Amino acid sequence: MNKPIKPLLRYITNTLSFLALFGMISTGLILKFILPPGSGRMRGKGFGGGKPVLTWLGQSRHEWGDWHFYISITFLVLMAIHIILNWNWIRVTAWGTRQHPQPWLRKSISILIVIFILCAIFVPFMIKVQAVG
């Protein structure tokens, strides 16, 4: 990649990552404290009876959950770009160079981190969902 463009890409990626992280935190706090579980249900008997569905800024809990999900996916993509842009530094820090190899402990930790990340991404898709009741 062209040298002058790489710092600009890092700056843009880091700025967007910060904004996405801020968005994830904000929507998570909205979901936890402003529109807690149960705030999106109609209470009472019959259609439209009981208390109305709570909203904040015109969005229900379900809609804020959608925002939270899409911002989280954006953050995940930005983190992948961040890792790609900084791969040489990561590789040298974790694995070292021929002249200065890193000890086996640092290599083992980096392998465990990669395994943990892969499990966090793929294990939820491998577990079968079961209906209760």
mmCIF file of N, CA and C in Angstrom:
data_model
loop_
_atom_site.group_PDB
_atom_site.id
_atom_site.type_symbol
_atom_site.label_atom_id
_atom_site.label_comp_id
_atom_site.label_asym_id
_atom_site.label_seq_id
_atom_site.Cartn_x
_atom_site.Cartn_y
_atom_site.Cartn_z
ATOM 1 N N MET A 1 0.846 -1.176 0.000
ATOM 2 C CA MET A 1 0.000 0.000 0.000
ATOM 3 C C MET A 1 0.887 1.233 0.000
ATOM 4 N N ASN A 2 0.439 2.265 -0.664
ATOM 5 C CA ASN A 2 1.185 3.515 -0.761
ATOM 6 C C ASN A 2 1.417 4.093 0.634
ATOM 7 N N LYS A 3 2.656 4.483 0.937
ATOM 8 C CA LYS A 3 3.017 4.956 2.279
ATOM 9 C C LYS A 3 2.221 6.182 2.728
ATOM 10 N N PRO A 4 2.042 7.236 1.896
ATOM 11 C CA PRO A 4 1.326 8.413 2.399
ATOM 12 C C PRO A 4 -0.155 8.144 2.694
ATOM 13 N N ILE A 5 -0.754 7.178 2.038
ATOM 14 C CA ILE A 5 -2.183 6.916 2.232
ATOM 15 C C ILE A 5 -2.445 6.090 3.486
ATOM 16 N N LYS A 6 -1.485 5.292 3.927
ATOM 17 C CA LYS A 6 -1.695 4.408 5.073
ATOM 18 C C LYS A 6 -1.982 5.181 6.373
ATOM 19 N N PRO A 7 -1.241 6.244 6.691
ATOM 20 C CA PRO A 7 -1.594 7.002 7.904
ATOM 21 C C PRO A 7 -2.991 7.615 7.830
ATOM 22 N N LEU A 8 -3.399 8.067 6.655
ATOM 23 C CA LEU A 8 -4.738 8.619 6.496
ATOM 24 C C LEU A 8 -5.796 7.540 6.723
ATOM 25 N N LEU A 9 -5.562 6.341 6.168
ATOM 26 C CA LEU A 9 -6.502 5.231 6.389
ATOM 27 C C LEU A 9 -6.567 4.845 7.864
ATOM 28 N N ARG A 10 -5.418 4.856 8.534
ATOM 29 C CA ARG A 10 -5.402 4.555 9.974
ATOM 30 C C ARG A 10 -6.200 5.600 10.745
ATOM 31 N N TYR A 11 -6.012 6.864 10.394
ATOM 32 C CA TYR A 11 -6.718 7.948 11.070
ATOM 33 C C TYR A 11 -8.230 7.807 10.876
ATOM 34 N N ILE A 12 -8.653 7.569 9.643
ATOM 35 C CA ILE A 12 -10.080 7.421 9.339
ATOM 36 C C ILE A 12 -10.650 6.196 10.052
ATOM 37 N N THR A 13 -9.926 5.074 9.983
ATOM 38 C CA THR A 13 -10.385 3.843 10.630
ATOM 39 C C THR A 13 -10.493 4.032 12.143
ATOM 40 N N ASN A 14 -9.490 4.643 12.754
ATOM 41 C CA ASN A 14 -9.507 4.856 14.202
ATOM 42 C C ASN A 14 -10.633 5.798 14.617
ATOM 43 N N THR A 15 -10.856 6.857 13.833
ATOM 44 C CA THR A 15 -11.925 7.801 14.149
ATOM 45 C C THR A 15 -13.291 7.128 14.041
ATOM 46 N N LEU A 16 -13.515 6.404 12.948
ATOM 47 C CA LEU A 16 -14.794 5.704 12.778
ATOM 48 C C LEU A 16 -14.976 4.618 13.832
ATOM 49 N N SER A 17 -13.882 3.949 14.228
ATOM 50 C CA SER A 17 -13.957 2.925 15.277
ATOM 51 C C SER A 17 -14.378 3.547 16.604
ATOM 52 N N PHE A 18 -13.804 4.704 16.914
ATOM 53 C CA PHE A 18 -14.175 5.401 18.145
ATOM 54 C C PHE A 18 -15.651 5.768 18.127
ATOM 55 N N LEU A 19 -16.126 6.307 16.995
ATOM 56 C CA LEU A 19 -17.532 6.679 16.883
ATOM 57 C C LEU A 19 -18.440 5.451 16.993
ATOM 58 N N ALA A 20 -18.041 4.340 16.373
ATOM 59 C CA ALA A 20 -18.834 3.117 16.461
ATOM 60 C C ALA A 20 -18.856 2.588 17.896
ATOM 61 N N LEU A 21 -17.713 2.625 18.578
ATOM 62 C CA LEU A 21 -17.660 2.183 19.974
ATOM 63 C C LEU A 21 -18.568 3.061 20.831
ATOM 64 N N PHE A 22 -18.520 4.378 20.612
ATOM 65 C CA PHE A 22 -19.389 5.305 21.332
ATOM 66 C C PHE A 22 -20.860 4.969 21.055
ATOM 67 N N GLY A 23 -21.179 4.662 19.801
ATOM 68 C CA GLY A 23 -22.544 4.279 19.437
ATOM 69 C C GLY A 23 -22.982 2.996 20.102
ATOM 70 N N MET A 24 -22.073 2.001 20.167
ATOM 71 C CA MET A 24 -22.404 0.739 20.837
ATOM 72 C C MET A 24 -22.670 0.962 22.319
ATOM 73 N N ILE A 25 -21.833 1.759 22.953
ATOM 74 C CA ILE A 25 -22.022 2.036 24.379
ATOM 75 C C ILE A 25 -23.338 2.780 24.599
ATOM 76 N N SER A 26 -23.600 3.786 23.768
ATOM 77 C CA SER A 26 -24.824 4.582 23.913
ATOM 78 C C SER A 26 -26.076 3.737 23.728
ATOM 79 N N THR A 27 -26.120 2.953 22.647
ATOM 80 C CA THR A 27 -27.311 2.142 22.410
ATOM 81 C C THR A 27 -27.447 1.038 23.461
ATOM 82 N N GLY A 28 -26.316 0.509 23.929
ATOM 83 C CA GLY A 28 -26.367 -0.492 24.999
ATOM 84 C C GLY A 28 -26.948 0.084 26.277
ATOM 85 N N LEU A 29 -26.555 1.327 26.617
ATOM 86 C CA LEU A 29 -27.109 1.978 27.812
ATOM 87 C C LEU A 29 -28.594 2.284 27.636
ATOM 88 N N ILE A 30 -28.997 2.667 26.422
ATOM 89 C CA ILE A 30 -30.420 2.901 26.140
ATOM 90 C C ILE A 30 -31.199 1.609 26.359
ATOM 91 N N LEU A 31 -30.674 0.504 25.821
ATOM 92 C CA LEU A 31 -31.362 -0.781 25.953
ATOM 93 C C LEU A 31 -31.410 -1.266 27.398
ATOM 94 N N LYS A 32 -30.382 -0.976 28.168
ATOM 95 C CA LYS A 32 -30.319 -1.466 29.546
ATOM 96 C C LYS A 32 -31.138 -0.612 30.513
ATOM 97 N N PHE A 33 -31.027 0.721 30.391
ATOM 98 C CA PHE A 33 -31.600 1.587 31.417
ATOM 99 C C PHE A 33 -32.822 2.399 30.976
ATOM 100 N N ILE A 34 -32.864 2.848 29.734
ATOM 101 C CA ILE A 34 -33.976 3.686 29.290
ATOM 102 C C ILE A 34 -35.146 2.830 28.803
ATOM 103 N N LEU A 35 -34.840 1.788 28.043
ATOM 104 C CA LEU A 35 -35.872 0.875 27.532
ATOM 105 C C LEU A 35 -35.529 -0.549 27.976
ATOM 106 N N PRO A 36 -35.676 -0.854 29.259
ATOM 107 C CA PRO A 36 -35.273 -2.176 29.766
ATOM 108 C C PRO A 36 -36.157 -3.289 29.206
ATOM 109 N N PRO A 37 -35.741 -4.545 29.390
ATOM 110 C CA PRO A 37 -36.567 -5.666 28.925
ATOM 111 C C PRO A 37 -37.991 -5.557 29.453
ATOM 112 N N GLY A 38 -38.954 -5.808 28.573
ATOM 113 C CA GLY A 38 -40.361 -5.721 28.947
ATOM 114 C C GLY A 38 -40.989 -4.388 28.585
ATOM 115 N N SER A 39 -40.163 -3.388 28.240
ATOM 116 C CA SER A 39 -40.713 -2.069 27.914
ATOM 117 C C SER A 39 -41.314 -2.027 26.518
ATOM 118 N N GLY A 40 -41.093 -3.067 25.727
ATOM 119 C CA GLY A 40 -41.629 -3.090 24.377
ATOM 120 C C GLY A 40 -42.892 -3.909 24.248
ATOM 121 N N ARG A 41 -43.423 -4.405 25.355
ATOM 122 C CA ARG A 41 -44.614 -5.251 25.301
ATOM 123 C C ARG A 41 -45.856 -4.441 25.641
ATOM 124 N N MET A 42 -46.935 -4.789 24.955
ATOM 125 C CA MET A 42 -48.223 -4.207 25.310
ATOM 126 C C MET A 42 -48.722 -4.938 26.547
ATOM 127 N N ARG A 43 -49.116 -4.193 27.558
ATOM 128 C CA ARG A 43 -49.603 -4.813 28.784
ATOM 129 C C ARG A 43 -51.117 -4.727 28.825
ATOM 130 N N GLY A 44 -51.738 -5.694 29.387
ATOM 131 C CA GLY A 44 -53.191 -5.685 29.500
ATOM 132 C C GLY A 44 -53.815 -6.695 28.562
ATOM 133 N N LYS A 45 -55.125 -6.676 28.503
ATOM 134 C CA LYS A 45 -55.840 -7.645 27.685
ATOM 135 C C LYS A 45 -56.255 -7.019 26.367
ATOM 136 N N GLY A 46 -56.220 -7.837 25.335
ATOM 137 C CA GLY A 46 -56.720 -7.400 24.039
ATOM 138 C C GLY A 46 -55.690 -6.595 23.265
ATOM 139 N N PHE A 47 -55.971 -6.431 21.992
ATOM 140 C CA PHE A 47 -55.067 -5.702 21.113
ATOM 141 C C PHE A 47 -55.102 -4.216 21.460
ATOM 142 N N GLY A 48 -53.956 -3.637 21.707
ATOM 143 C CA GLY A 48 -53.879 -2.212 21.984
ATOM 144 C C GLY A 48 -54.267 -1.824 23.392
ATOM 145 N N GLY A 49 -54.593 -2.807 24.244
ATOM 146 C CA GLY A 49 -54.988 -2.482 25.606
ATOM 147 C C GLY A 49 -53.784 -2.343 26.501
ATOM 148 N N GLY A 50 -53.977 -1.746 27.631
ATOM 149 C CA GLY A 50 -52.900 -1.616 28.599
ATOM 150 C C GLY A 50 -51.980 -0.452 28.283
ATOM 151 N N LYS A 51 -50.800 -0.491 28.833
ATOM 152 C CA LYS A 51 -49.833 0.588 28.650
ATOM 153 C C LYS A 51 -49.223 0.527 27.258
ATOM 154 N N PRO A 52 -48.906 1.672 26.681
ATOM 155 C CA PRO A 52 -48.302 1.674 25.343
ATOM 156 C C PRO A 52 -46.842 1.221 25.381
ATOM 157 N N VAL A 53 -46.346 0.862 24.208
ATOM 158 C CA VAL A 53 -44.934 0.481 24.069
ATOM 159 C C VAL A 53 -44.085 1.728 24.315
ATOM 160 N N LEU A 54 -43.081 1.603 25.174
ATOM 161 C CA LEU A 54 -42.206 2.741 25.449
ATOM 162 C C LEU A 54 -41.278 2.999 24.269
ATOM 163 N N THR A 55 -41.039 4.264 23.986
ATOM 164 C CA THR A 55 -40.094 4.647 22.934
ATOM 165 C C THR A 55 -39.175 5.731 23.471
ATOM 166 N N TRP A 56 -38.057 5.887 22.822
ATOM 167 C CA TRP A 56 -37.138 6.977 23.133
ATOM 168 C C TRP A 56 -36.655 7.527 21.804
ATOM 169 N N LEU A 57 -36.819 8.814 21.598
ATOM 170 C CA LEU A 57 -36.519 9.475 20.321
ATOM 171 C C LEU A 57 -37.251 8.797 19.166
ATOM 172 N N GLY A 58 -38.480 8.342 19.439
ATOM 173 C CA GLY A 58 -39.315 7.744 18.412
ATOM 174 C C GLY A 58 -38.967 6.306 18.052
ATOM 175 N N GLN A 59 -38.069 5.688 18.792
ATOM 176 C CA GLN A 59 -37.644 4.317 18.500
ATOM 177 C C GLN A 59 -37.999 3.418 19.683
ATOM 178 N N SER A 60 -38.522 2.238 19.371
ATOM 179 C CA SER A 60 -38.832 1.258 20.413
ATOM 180 C C SER A 60 -37.563 0.491 20.793
ATOM 181 N N ARG A 61 -37.676 -0.339 21.818
ATOM 182 C CA ARG A 61 -36.542 -1.179 22.245
ATOM 183 C C ARG A 61 -36.052 -2.045 21.092
ATOM 184 N N HIS A 62 -36.981 -2.609 20.330
ATOM 185 C CA HIS A 62 -36.614 -3.464 19.205
ATOM 186 C C HIS A 62 -35.816 -2.676 18.163
ATOM 187 N N GLU A 63 -36.245 -1.473 17.854
ATOM 188 C CA GLU A 63 -35.533 -0.649 16.861
ATOM 189 C C GLU A 63 -34.158 -0.220 17.372
ATOM 190 N N TRP A 64 -34.051 0.103 18.666
ATOM 191 C CA TRP A 64 -32.748 0.426 19.233
ATOM 192 C C TRP A 64 -31.834 -0.803 19.226
ATOM 193 N N GLY A 65 -32.420 -1.977 19.409
ATOM 194 C CA GLY A 65 -31.640 -3.218 19.323
ATOM 195 C C GLY A 65 -31.080 -3.422 17.925
ATOM 196 N N ASP A 66 -31.873 -3.075 16.904
ATOM 197 C CA ASP A 66 -31.374 -3.148 15.524
ATOM 198 C C ASP A 66 -30.198 -2.200 15.316
ATOM 199 N N TRP A 67 -30.332 -0.963 15.805
ATOM 200 C CA TRP A 67 -29.220 0.000 15.703
ATOM 201 C C TRP A 67 -27.972 -0.555 16.388
ATOM 202 N N HIS A 68 -28.158 -1.094 17.577
ATOM 203 C CA HIS A 68 -27.034 -1.649 18.342
ATOM 204 C C HIS A 68 -26.333 -2.760 17.557
ATOM 205 N N PHE A 69 -27.121 -3.630 16.935
ATOM 206 C CA PHE A 69 -26.557 -4.732 16.162
ATOM 207 C C PHE A 69 -25.755 -4.214 14.965
ATOM 208 N N TYR A 70 -26.322 -3.312 14.187
ATOM 209 C CA TYR A 70 -25.638 -2.820 12.985
ATOM 210 C C TYR A 70 -24.398 -1.991 13.321
ATOM 211 N N ILE A 71 -24.460 -1.235 14.393
ATOM 212 C CA ILE A 71 -23.268 -0.500 14.828
ATOM 213 C C ILE A 71 -22.187 -1.485 15.268
ATOM 214 N N SER A 72 -22.580 -2.567 15.940
ATOM 215 C CA SER A 72 -21.621 -3.592 16.379
ATOM 216 C C SER A 72 -20.946 -4.281 15.195
ATOM 217 N N ILE A 73 -21.717 -4.581 14.148
ATOM 218 C CA ILE A 73 -21.142 -5.193 12.946
ATOM 219 C C ILE A 73 -20.171 -4.220 12.285
ATOM 220 N N THR A 74 -20.547 -2.943 12.226
ATOM 221 C CA THR A 74 -19.655 -1.918 11.665
ATOM 222 C C THR A 74 -18.359 -1.862 12.457
ATOM 223 N N PHE A 75 -18.457 -1.896 13.786
ATOM 224 C CA PHE A 75 -17.266 -1.879 14.634
ATOM 225 C C PHE A 75 -16.388 -3.099 14.377
ATOM 226 N N LEU A 76 -17.003 -4.266 14.224
ATOM 227 C CA LEU A 76 -16.250 -5.491 13.942
ATOM 228 C C LEU A 76 -15.478 -5.368 12.625
ATOM 229 N N VAL A 77 -16.124 -4.840 11.597
ATOM 230 C CA VAL A 77 -15.462 -4.648 10.300
ATOM 231 C C VAL A 77 -14.319 -3.639 10.433
ATOM 232 N N LEU A 78 -14.556 -2.550 11.153
ATOM 233 C CA LEU A 78 -13.503 -1.550 11.347
ATOM 234 C C LEU A 78 -12.317 -2.130 12.121
ATOM 235 N N MET A 79 -12.586 -3.004 13.088
ATOM 236 C CA MET A 79 -11.489 -3.634 13.829
ATOM 237 C C MET A 79 -10.687 -4.577 12.927
ATOM 238 N N ALA A 80 -11.359 -5.260 12.015
ATOM 239 C CA ALA A 80 -10.650 -6.115 11.054
ATOM 240 C C ALA A 80 -9.747 -5.255 10.162
ATOM 241 N N ILE A 81 -10.259 -4.123 9.696
ATOM 242 C CA ILE A 81 -9.444 -3.203 8.884
ATOM 243 C C ILE A 81 -8.277 -2.676 9.706
ATOM 244 N N HIS A 82 -8.525 -2.347 10.962
ATOM 245 C CA HIS A 82 -7.473 -1.856 11.854
ATOM 246 C C HIS A 82 -6.352 -2.896 12.000
ATOM 247 N N ILE A 83 -6.739 -4.157 12.180
ATOM 248 C CA ILE A 83 -5.739 -5.221 12.304
ATOM 249 C C ILE A 83 -4.940 -5.369 11.011
ATOM 250 N N ILE A 84 -5.614 -5.303 9.874
ATOM 251 C CA ILE A 84 -4.921 -5.410 8.583
ATOM 252 C C ILE A 84 -3.931 -4.265 8.406
ATOM 253 N N LEU A 85 -4.343 -3.044 8.732
ATOM 254 C CA LEU A 85 -3.466 -1.877 8.566
ATOM 255 C C LEU A 85 -2.257 -1.920 9.501
ATOM 256 N N ASN A 86 -2.403 -2.595 10.643
ATOM 257 C CA ASN A 86 -1.321 -2.647 11.629
ATOM 258 C C ASN A 86 -0.697 -4.037 11.743
ATOM 259 N N TRP A 87 -0.882 -4.868 10.720
ATOM 260 C CA TRP A 87 -0.443 -6.252 10.806
ATOM 261 C C TRP A 87 1.057 -6.391 11.031
ATOM 262 N N ASN A 88 1.874 -5.592 10.372
ATOM 263 C CA ASN A 88 3.330 -5.722 10.556
ATOM 264 C C ASN A 88 3.725 -5.488 12.006
ATOM 265 N N TRP A 89 3.165 -4.471 12.636
ATOM 266 C CA TRP A 89 3.475 -4.196 14.033
ATOM 267 C C TRP A 89 3.017 -5.355 14.913
ATOM 268 N N ILE A 90 1.808 -5.859 14.670
ATOM 269 C CA ILE A 90 1.268 -6.974 15.463
ATOM 270 C C ILE A 90 2.154 -8.208 15.318
ATOM 271 N N ARG A 91 2.541 -8.504 14.072
ATOM 272 C CA ARG A 91 3.366 -9.690 13.817
ATOM 273 C C ARG A 91 4.715 -9.577 14.513
ATOM 274 N N VAL A 92 5.368 -8.451 14.406
ATOM 275 C CA VAL A 92 6.690 -8.274 15.015
ATOM 276 C C VAL A 92 6.587 -8.287 16.536
ATOM 277 N N THR A 93 5.534 -7.677 17.082
ATOM 278 C CA THR A 93 5.369 -7.640 18.532
ATOM 279 C C THR A 93 5.093 -9.035 19.091
ATOM 280 N N ALA A 94 4.241 -9.790 18.411
ATOM 281 C CA ALA A 94 3.871 -11.119 18.913
ATOM 282 C C ALA A 94 4.906 -12.179 18.581
ATOM 283 N N TRP A 95 5.460 -12.137 17.376
ATOM 284 C CA TRP A 95 6.336 -13.208 16.925
ATOM 285 C C TRP A 95 7.799 -12.807 16.846
ATOM 286 N N GLY A 96 8.083 -11.507 16.779
ATOM 287 C CA GLY A 96 9.457 -11.050 16.702
ATOM 288 C C GLY A 96 10.004 -11.127 15.282
ATOM 289 N N THR A 97 11.301 -10.929 15.170
ATOM 290 C CA THR A 97 11.993 -11.003 13.883
ATOM 291 C C THR A 97 13.047 -12.097 13.978
ATOM 292 N N ARG A 98 13.742 -12.354 12.877
ATOM 293 C CA ARG A 98 14.816 -13.362 12.926
ATOM 294 C C ARG A 98 15.916 -12.950 13.882
ATOM 295 N N GLN A 99 16.233 -11.657 13.858
ATOM 296 C CA GLN A 99 17.290 -11.174 14.747
ATOM 297 C C GLN A 99 16.840 -11.131 16.209
ATOM 298 N N HIS A 100 15.561 -10.877 16.438
ATOM 299 C CA HIS A 100 15.027 -10.753 17.799
ATOM 300 C C HIS A 100 13.733 -11.554 17.939
ATOM 301 N N PRO A 101 13.838 -12.882 17.977
ATOM 302 C CA PRO A 101 12.618 -13.686 18.123
ATOM 303 C C PRO A 101 12.001 -13.505 19.511
ATOM 304 N N GLN A 102 10.684 -13.620 19.558
ATOM 305 C CA GLN A 102 9.988 -13.493 20.837
ATOM 306 C C GLN A 102 9.951 -14.868 21.523
ATOM 307 N N PRO A 103 9.873 -14.866 22.845
ATOM 308 C CA PRO A 103 9.812 -16.141 23.570
ATOM 309 C C PRO A 103 8.511 -16.883 23.270
ATOM 310 N N TRP A 104 8.526 -18.165 23.564
ATOM 311 C CA TRP A 104 7.377 -19.034 23.272
ATOM 312 C C TRP A 104 6.121 -18.576 23.982
ATOM 313 N N LEU A 105 6.232 -17.938 25.154
ATOM 314 C CA LEU A 105 5.056 -17.495 25.905
ATOM 315 C C LEU A 105 4.269 -16.448 25.115
ATOM 316 N N ARG A 106 4.954 -15.510 24.509
ATOM 317 C CA ARG A 106 4.278 -14.473 23.726
ATOM 318 C C ARG A 106 3.605 -15.079 22.501
ATOM 319 N N LYS A 107 4.258 -16.045 21.881
ATOM 320 C CA LYS A 107 3.653 -16.727 20.739
ATOM 321 C C LYS A 107 2.409 -17.501 21.170
ATOM 322 N N SER A 108 2.493 -18.177 22.308
ATOM 323 C CA SER A 108 1.364 -18.956 22.815
ATOM 324 C C SER A 108 0.181 -18.055 23.146
ATOM 325 N N ILE A 109 0.460 -16.926 23.769
ATOM 326 C CA ILE A 109 -0.611 -15.993 24.107
ATOM 327 C C ILE A 109 -1.281 -15.470 22.843
ATOM 328 N N SER A 110 -0.501 -15.157 21.819
ATOM 329 C CA SER A 110 -1.099 -14.647 20.579
ATOM 330 C C SER A 110 -1.956 -15.719 19.903
ATOM 331 N N ILE A 111 -1.534 -16.959 19.955
ATOM 332 C CA ILE A 111 -2.338 -18.050 19.384
ATOM 333 C C ILE A 111 -3.639 -18.220 20.173
ATOM 334 N N LEU A 112 -3.570 -18.157 21.499
ATOM 335 C CA LEU A 112 -4.774 -18.267 22.323
ATOM 336 C C LEU A 112 -5.753 -17.124 22.062
ATOM 337 N N ILE A 113 -5.236 -15.925 21.841
ATOM 338 C CA ILE A 113 -6.103 -14.779 21.535
ATOM 339 C C ILE A 113 -6.834 -15.015 20.216
ATOM 340 N N VAL A 114 -6.130 -15.512 19.216
ATOM 341 C CA VAL A 114 -6.761 -15.796 17.919
ATOM 342 C C VAL A 114 -7.830 -16.879 18.081
ATOM 343 N N ILE A 115 -7.532 -17.921 18.839
ATOM 344 C CA ILE A 115 -8.511 -18.991 19.067
ATOM 345 C C ILE A 115 -9.737 -18.440 19.798
ATOM 346 N N PHE A 116 -9.526 -17.609 20.807
ATOM 347 C CA PHE A 116 -10.627 -17.003 21.553
ATOM 348 C C PHE A 116 -11.516 -16.155 20.639
ATOM 349 N N ILE A 117 -10.908 -15.347 19.782
ATOM 350 C CA ILE A 117 -11.672 -14.500 18.864
ATOM 351 C C ILE A 117 -12.480 -15.358 17.900
ATOM 352 N N LEU A 118 -11.868 -16.404 17.351
ATOM 353 C CA LEU A 118 -12.586 -17.284 16.424
ATOM 354 C C LEU A 118 -13.749 -17.984 17.117
ATOM 355 N N CYS A 119 -13.543 -18.432 18.349
ATOM 356 C CA CYS A 119 -14.625 -19.071 19.099
ATOM 357 C C CYS A 119 -15.752 -18.081 19.376
ATOM 358 N N ALA A 120 -15.400 -16.850 19.748
ATOM 359 C CA ALA A 120 -16.417 -15.837 20.038
ATOM 360 C C ALA A 120 -17.264 -15.536 18.806
ATOM 361 N N ILE A 121 -16.660 -15.627 17.636
ATOM 362 C CA ILE A 121 -17.394 -15.333 16.399
ATOM 363 C C ILE A 121 -18.214 -16.533 15.942
ATOM 364 N N PHE A 122 -17.647 -17.736 15.965
ATOM 365 C CA PHE A 122 -18.290 -18.876 15.329
ATOM 366 C C PHE A 122 -19.104 -19.785 16.248
ATOM 367 N N VAL A 123 -18.784 -19.881 17.519
ATOM 368 C CA VAL A 123 -19.494 -20.799 18.417
ATOM 369 C C VAL A 123 -20.988 -20.472 18.523
ATOM 370 N N PRO A 124 -21.395 -19.194 18.603
ATOM 371 C CA PRO A 124 -22.839 -18.938 18.679
ATOM 372 C C PRO A 124 -23.631 -19.506 17.501
ATOM 373 N N PHE A 125 -23.018 -19.631 16.344
ATOM 374 C CA PHE A 125 -23.704 -20.163 15.180
ATOM 375 C C PHE A 125 -23.747 -21.698 15.185
ATOM 376 N N MET A 126 -22.945 -22.330 16.031
ATOM 377 C CA MET A 126 -22.882 -23.781 16.058
ATOM 378 C C MET A 126 -23.786 -24.392 17.127
ATOM 379 N N ILE A 127 -24.270 -23.576 18.054
ATOM 380 C CA ILE A 127 -25.118 -24.081 19.114
ATOM 381 C C ILE A 127 -26.567 -24.043 18.661
ATOM 382 N N LYS A 128 -27.243 -25.141 18.830
ATOM 383 C CA LYS A 128 -28.637 -25.256 18.386
ATOM 384 C C LYS A 128 -29.555 -24.540 19.370
ATOM 385 N N VAL A 129 -30.476 -23.756 18.836
ATOM 386 C CA VAL A 129 -31.450 -23.047 19.666
ATOM 387 C C VAL A 129 -32.602 -23.991 19.955
ATOM 388 N N GLN A 130 -33.033 -24.010 21.213
ATOM 389 C CA GLN A 130 -34.136 -24.881 21.602
ATOM 390 C C GLN A 130 -35.274 -24.031 22.167
ATOM 391 N N ALA A 131 -36.489 -24.412 21.804
ATOM 392 C CA ALA A 131 -37.658 -23.722 22.316
ATOM 393 C C ALA A 131 -37.953 -24.218 23.729
ATOM 394 N N VAL A 132 -38.360 -23.323 24.598
ATOM 395 C CA VAL A 132 -38.686 -23.670 25.969
ATOM 396 C C VAL A 132 -40.195 -23.574 26.139
ATOM 397 N N GLY A 133 -40.774 -24.577 26.767
ATOM 398 C CA GLY A 133 -42.207 -24.495 27.079
ATOM 399 C C GLY A 133 -43.074 -25.377 26.314
#
